[in-house]
Short mmCIF file of C-alpha atoms in Angstrom, two decimals:
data_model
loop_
_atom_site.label_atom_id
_atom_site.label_comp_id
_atom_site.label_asym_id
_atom_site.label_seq_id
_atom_site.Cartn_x
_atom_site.Cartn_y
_atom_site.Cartn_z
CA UNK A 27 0.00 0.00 0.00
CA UNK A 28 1.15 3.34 -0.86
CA UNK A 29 1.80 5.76 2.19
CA UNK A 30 3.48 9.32 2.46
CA UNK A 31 5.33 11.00 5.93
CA UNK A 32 5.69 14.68 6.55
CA UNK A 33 8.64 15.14 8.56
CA UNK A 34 7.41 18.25 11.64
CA UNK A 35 4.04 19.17 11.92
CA UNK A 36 4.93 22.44 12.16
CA UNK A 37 8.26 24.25 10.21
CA UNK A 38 8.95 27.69 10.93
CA UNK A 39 11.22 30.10 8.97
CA UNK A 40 11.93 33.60 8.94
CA UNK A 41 10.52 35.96 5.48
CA UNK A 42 13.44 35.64 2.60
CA UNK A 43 15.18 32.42 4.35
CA UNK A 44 15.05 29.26 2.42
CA UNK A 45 11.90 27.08 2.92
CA UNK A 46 12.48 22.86 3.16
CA UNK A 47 8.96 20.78 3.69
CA UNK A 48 9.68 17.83 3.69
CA UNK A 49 7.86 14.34 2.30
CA UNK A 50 9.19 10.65 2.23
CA UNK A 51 7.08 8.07 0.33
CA UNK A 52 6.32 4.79 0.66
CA UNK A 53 4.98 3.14 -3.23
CA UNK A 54 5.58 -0.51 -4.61
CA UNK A 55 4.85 0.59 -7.97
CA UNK A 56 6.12 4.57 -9.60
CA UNK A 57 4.61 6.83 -7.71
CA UNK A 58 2.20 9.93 -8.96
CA UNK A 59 3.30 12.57 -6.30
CA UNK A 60 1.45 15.82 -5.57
CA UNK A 61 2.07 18.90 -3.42
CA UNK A 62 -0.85 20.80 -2.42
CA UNK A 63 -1.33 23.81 0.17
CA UNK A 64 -4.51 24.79 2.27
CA UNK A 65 -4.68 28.36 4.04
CA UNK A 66 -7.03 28.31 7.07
CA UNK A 67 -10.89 27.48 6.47
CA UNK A 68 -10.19 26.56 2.54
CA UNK A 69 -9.75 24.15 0.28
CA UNK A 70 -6.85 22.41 -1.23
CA UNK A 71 -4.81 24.15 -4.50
CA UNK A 72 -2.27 21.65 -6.09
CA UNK A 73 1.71 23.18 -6.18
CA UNK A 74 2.95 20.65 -8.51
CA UNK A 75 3.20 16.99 -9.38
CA UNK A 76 5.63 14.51 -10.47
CA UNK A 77 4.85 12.20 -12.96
CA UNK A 78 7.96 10.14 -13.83
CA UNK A 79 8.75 12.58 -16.52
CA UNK A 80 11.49 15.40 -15.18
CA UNK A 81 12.75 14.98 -11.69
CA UNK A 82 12.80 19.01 -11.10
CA UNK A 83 9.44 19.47 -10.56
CA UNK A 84 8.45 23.81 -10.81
CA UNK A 85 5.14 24.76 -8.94
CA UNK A 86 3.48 27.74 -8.86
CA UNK A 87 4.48 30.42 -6.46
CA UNK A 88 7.82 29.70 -7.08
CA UNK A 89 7.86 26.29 -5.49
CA UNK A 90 9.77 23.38 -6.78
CA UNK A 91 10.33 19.79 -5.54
CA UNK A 92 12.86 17.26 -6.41
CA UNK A 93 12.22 13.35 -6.86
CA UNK A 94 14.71 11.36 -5.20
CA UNK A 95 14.15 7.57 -5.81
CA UNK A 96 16.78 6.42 -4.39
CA UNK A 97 16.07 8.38 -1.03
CA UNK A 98 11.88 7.67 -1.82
CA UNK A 99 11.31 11.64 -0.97
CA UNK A 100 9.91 14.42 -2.81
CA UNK A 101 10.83 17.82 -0.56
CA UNK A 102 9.46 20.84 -1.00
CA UNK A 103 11.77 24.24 -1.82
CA UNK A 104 11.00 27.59 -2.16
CA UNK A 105 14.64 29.68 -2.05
CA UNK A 106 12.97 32.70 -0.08
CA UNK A 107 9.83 32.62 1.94
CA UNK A 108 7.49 35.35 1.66
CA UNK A 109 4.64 36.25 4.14
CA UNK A 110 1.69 34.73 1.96
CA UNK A 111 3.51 31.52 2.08
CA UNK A 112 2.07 30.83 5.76
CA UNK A 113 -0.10 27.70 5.34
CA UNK A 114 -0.80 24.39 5.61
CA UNK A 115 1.33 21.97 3.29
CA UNK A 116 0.22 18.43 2.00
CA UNK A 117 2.30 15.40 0.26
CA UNK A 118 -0.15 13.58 -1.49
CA UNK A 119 0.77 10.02 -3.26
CA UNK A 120 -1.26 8.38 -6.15
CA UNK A 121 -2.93 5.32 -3.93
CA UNK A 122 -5.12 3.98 -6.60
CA UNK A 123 -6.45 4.14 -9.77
CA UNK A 124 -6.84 7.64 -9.02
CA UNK A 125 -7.50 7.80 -5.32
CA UNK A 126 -4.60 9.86 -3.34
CA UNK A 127 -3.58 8.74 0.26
CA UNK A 128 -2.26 12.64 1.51
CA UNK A 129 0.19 12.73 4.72
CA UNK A 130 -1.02 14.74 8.23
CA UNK A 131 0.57 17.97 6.72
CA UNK A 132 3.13 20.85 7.43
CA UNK A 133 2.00 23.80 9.27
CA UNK A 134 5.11 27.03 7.79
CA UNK A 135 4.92 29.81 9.88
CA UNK A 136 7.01 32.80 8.30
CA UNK A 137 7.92 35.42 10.74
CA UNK A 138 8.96 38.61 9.47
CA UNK B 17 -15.49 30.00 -14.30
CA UNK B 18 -14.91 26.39 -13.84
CA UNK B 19 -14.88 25.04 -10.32
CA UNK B 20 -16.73 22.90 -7.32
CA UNK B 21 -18.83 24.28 -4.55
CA UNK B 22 -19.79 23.28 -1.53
CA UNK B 23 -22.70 24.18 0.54
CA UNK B 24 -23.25 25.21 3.36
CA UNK B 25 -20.14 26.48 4.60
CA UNK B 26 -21.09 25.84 8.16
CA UNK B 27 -23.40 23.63 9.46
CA UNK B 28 -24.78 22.81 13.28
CA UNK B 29 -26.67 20.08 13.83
CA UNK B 30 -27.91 18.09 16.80
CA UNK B 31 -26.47 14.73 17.98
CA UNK B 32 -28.28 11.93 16.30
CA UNK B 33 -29.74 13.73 13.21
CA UNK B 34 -28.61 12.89 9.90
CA UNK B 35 -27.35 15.61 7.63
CA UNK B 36 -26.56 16.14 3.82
CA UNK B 37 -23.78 17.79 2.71
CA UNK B 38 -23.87 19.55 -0.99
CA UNK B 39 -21.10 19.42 -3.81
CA UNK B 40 -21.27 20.50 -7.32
CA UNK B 41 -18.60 20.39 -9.97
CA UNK B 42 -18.89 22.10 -13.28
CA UNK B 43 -15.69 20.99 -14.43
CA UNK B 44 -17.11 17.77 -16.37
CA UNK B 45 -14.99 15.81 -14.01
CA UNK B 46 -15.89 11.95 -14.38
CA UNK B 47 -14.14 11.42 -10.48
CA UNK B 48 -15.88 12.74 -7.22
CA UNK B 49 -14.14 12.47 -3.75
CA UNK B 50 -15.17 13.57 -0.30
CA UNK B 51 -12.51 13.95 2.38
CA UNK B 52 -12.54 14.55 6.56
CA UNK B 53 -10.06 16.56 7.96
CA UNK B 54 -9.23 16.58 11.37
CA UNK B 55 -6.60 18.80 13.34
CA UNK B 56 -3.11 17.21 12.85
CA UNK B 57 -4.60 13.95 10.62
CA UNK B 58 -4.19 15.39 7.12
CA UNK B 59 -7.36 14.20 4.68
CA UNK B 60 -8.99 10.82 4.84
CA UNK B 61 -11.15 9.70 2.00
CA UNK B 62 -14.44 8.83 2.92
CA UNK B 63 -16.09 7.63 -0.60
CA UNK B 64 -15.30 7.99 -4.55
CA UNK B 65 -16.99 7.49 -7.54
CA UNK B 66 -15.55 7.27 -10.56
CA UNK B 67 -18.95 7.50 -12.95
CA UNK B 68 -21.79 7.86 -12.60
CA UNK B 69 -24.08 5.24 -10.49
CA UNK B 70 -21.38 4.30 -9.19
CA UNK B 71 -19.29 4.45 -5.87
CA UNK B 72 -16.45 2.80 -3.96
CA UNK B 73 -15.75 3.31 0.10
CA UNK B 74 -13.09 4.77 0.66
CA UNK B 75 -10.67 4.71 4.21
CA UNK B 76 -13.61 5.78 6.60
CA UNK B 77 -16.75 4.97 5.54
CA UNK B 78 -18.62 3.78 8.63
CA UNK B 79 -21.47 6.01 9.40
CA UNK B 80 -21.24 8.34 5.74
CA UNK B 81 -23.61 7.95 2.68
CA UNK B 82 -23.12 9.04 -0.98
CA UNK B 83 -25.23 9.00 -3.73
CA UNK B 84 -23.92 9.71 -7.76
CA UNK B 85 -27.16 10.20 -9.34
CA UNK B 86 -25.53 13.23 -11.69
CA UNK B 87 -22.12 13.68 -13.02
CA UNK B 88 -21.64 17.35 -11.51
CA UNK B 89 -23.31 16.27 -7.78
CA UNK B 90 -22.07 14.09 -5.39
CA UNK B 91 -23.84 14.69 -1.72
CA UNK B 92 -22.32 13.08 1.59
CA UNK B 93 -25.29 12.26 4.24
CA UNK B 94 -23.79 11.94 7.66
CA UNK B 95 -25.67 9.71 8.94
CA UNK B 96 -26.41 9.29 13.24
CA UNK B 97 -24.22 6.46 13.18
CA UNK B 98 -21.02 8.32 12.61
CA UNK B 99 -19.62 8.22 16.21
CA UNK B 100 -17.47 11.93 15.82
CA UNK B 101 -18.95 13.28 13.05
CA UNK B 102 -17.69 17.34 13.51
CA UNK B 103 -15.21 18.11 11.22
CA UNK B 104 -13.98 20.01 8.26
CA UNK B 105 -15.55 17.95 5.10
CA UNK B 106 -13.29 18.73 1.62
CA UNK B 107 -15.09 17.80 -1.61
CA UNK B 108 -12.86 17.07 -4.80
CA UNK B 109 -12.98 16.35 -8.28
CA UNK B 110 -10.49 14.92 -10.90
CA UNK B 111 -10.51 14.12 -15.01
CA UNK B 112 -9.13 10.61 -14.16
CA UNK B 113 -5.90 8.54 -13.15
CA UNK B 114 -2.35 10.96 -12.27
CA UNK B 115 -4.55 13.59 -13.23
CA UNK B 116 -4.92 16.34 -9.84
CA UNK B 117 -8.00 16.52 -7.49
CA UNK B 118 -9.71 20.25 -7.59
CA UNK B 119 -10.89 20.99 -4.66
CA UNK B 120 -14.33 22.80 -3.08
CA UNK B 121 -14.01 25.18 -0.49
CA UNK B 122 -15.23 22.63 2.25
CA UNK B 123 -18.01 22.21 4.76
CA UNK B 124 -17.39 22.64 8.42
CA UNK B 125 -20.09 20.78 10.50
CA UNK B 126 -20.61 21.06 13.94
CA UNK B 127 -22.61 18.37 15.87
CA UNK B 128 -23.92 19.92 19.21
#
């Protein structure tokens, strides 16, 4: 069964440092992996998604995640945080034929 | 525009009534998904459907009801026997396999 781990519930950086989220995987086949991000009392918008094509994966808001098979992860980057970036991250693995199994989530807190 | 909504965006109800959450998606999505989201637990899927007339259970079932009478509508009844039924409810859609989930803007219900 497919399975995905959020390393800390809650990351906290200061505005312009480096942001890391990070996501291990578990997947006996090649996994479908998704980012998505929640900000309080909404729903879900996707980042990005690997799909076994590149293994630089560029999101919107200048996100990008890199697919390490060896290492089963797919972290999260984002070179310099910004205030708006304070939400609620989710790793999300392809489960099914098109059923995702999502991990508890990343609370980043950007302090200014 | 193109999207899913949810309705209401708060709901109270008394312990031991059943109550029917709405979700719409004018996407022409042939997937439907409805999620629970509890503090620090990420999203748990609850039931899919994939076409019409048709539905699968999904992680937590127990105590929810779906119906997939339309392509665009796909309602979750809470039903009495759902032991711990407040939480944040997250309706999503998708074209098909690897393909992301849209999301609606979820349902919070309260049981008093």
């Amino acid at each position: 069964a497919q399975s995905v781990t959020q390393l800390g519930s809650h990351v906290s950086v200061s505005e312009g440092a480096l942001v890391l989220l990070r996501c291990n995987y578990s997947s006996s086949v090649p996994p479908y992996l998704f980012w998505y991000v929640q900000y309080p009392n909404q729903g879900l918008q996707l980042l990005l998604k690997y799909t076994s094509a590149a293994t630089l994966v560029k999101g919107i808001n200048g996100f990008e995640a890199e697919f390490k098979k060896s290492e089963t992860s797919f972290h999260l980057t984002k070179p310099s945080a910004h205030m708006s970036d304070a939400a609620e991250y989710f790793c999300a693995v392809l489960s099914g034929y098109s059923t995702l199994t999502f991990g508890k989530g990343t609370m980043l807190l950007v302090s200014p | 525009d193109g999207g899913i909504t949810q309705s209401p965006k708060y709901l109270f109800r008394k312990e031991g009534q059943n109550v029917t959450l709405s979700c719409e998606q004018n996407l022409n999505h042939d997937a439907m998904y409805w999620y629970r989201q509890d503090p620090g637990q990420g999203l748990r899927l609850i039931y899919y459907s994939q076409i019409v007339n048709d539905f699968q259970k999904g992680d937590i079932a127990e105590g929810y009801s779906v119906s997939r009478e339309k392509k665009e509508s796909f309602p979750l009844t809470v039903t009495s026997a759902q032991k711990n039924p407040t939480a944040f409810y997250l309706c999503a859609s998708s074209q098909g396999r690897a393909h992301e989930q849209f999301f609606g803007p979820g349902t919070r219900l309260t049981v008093l």
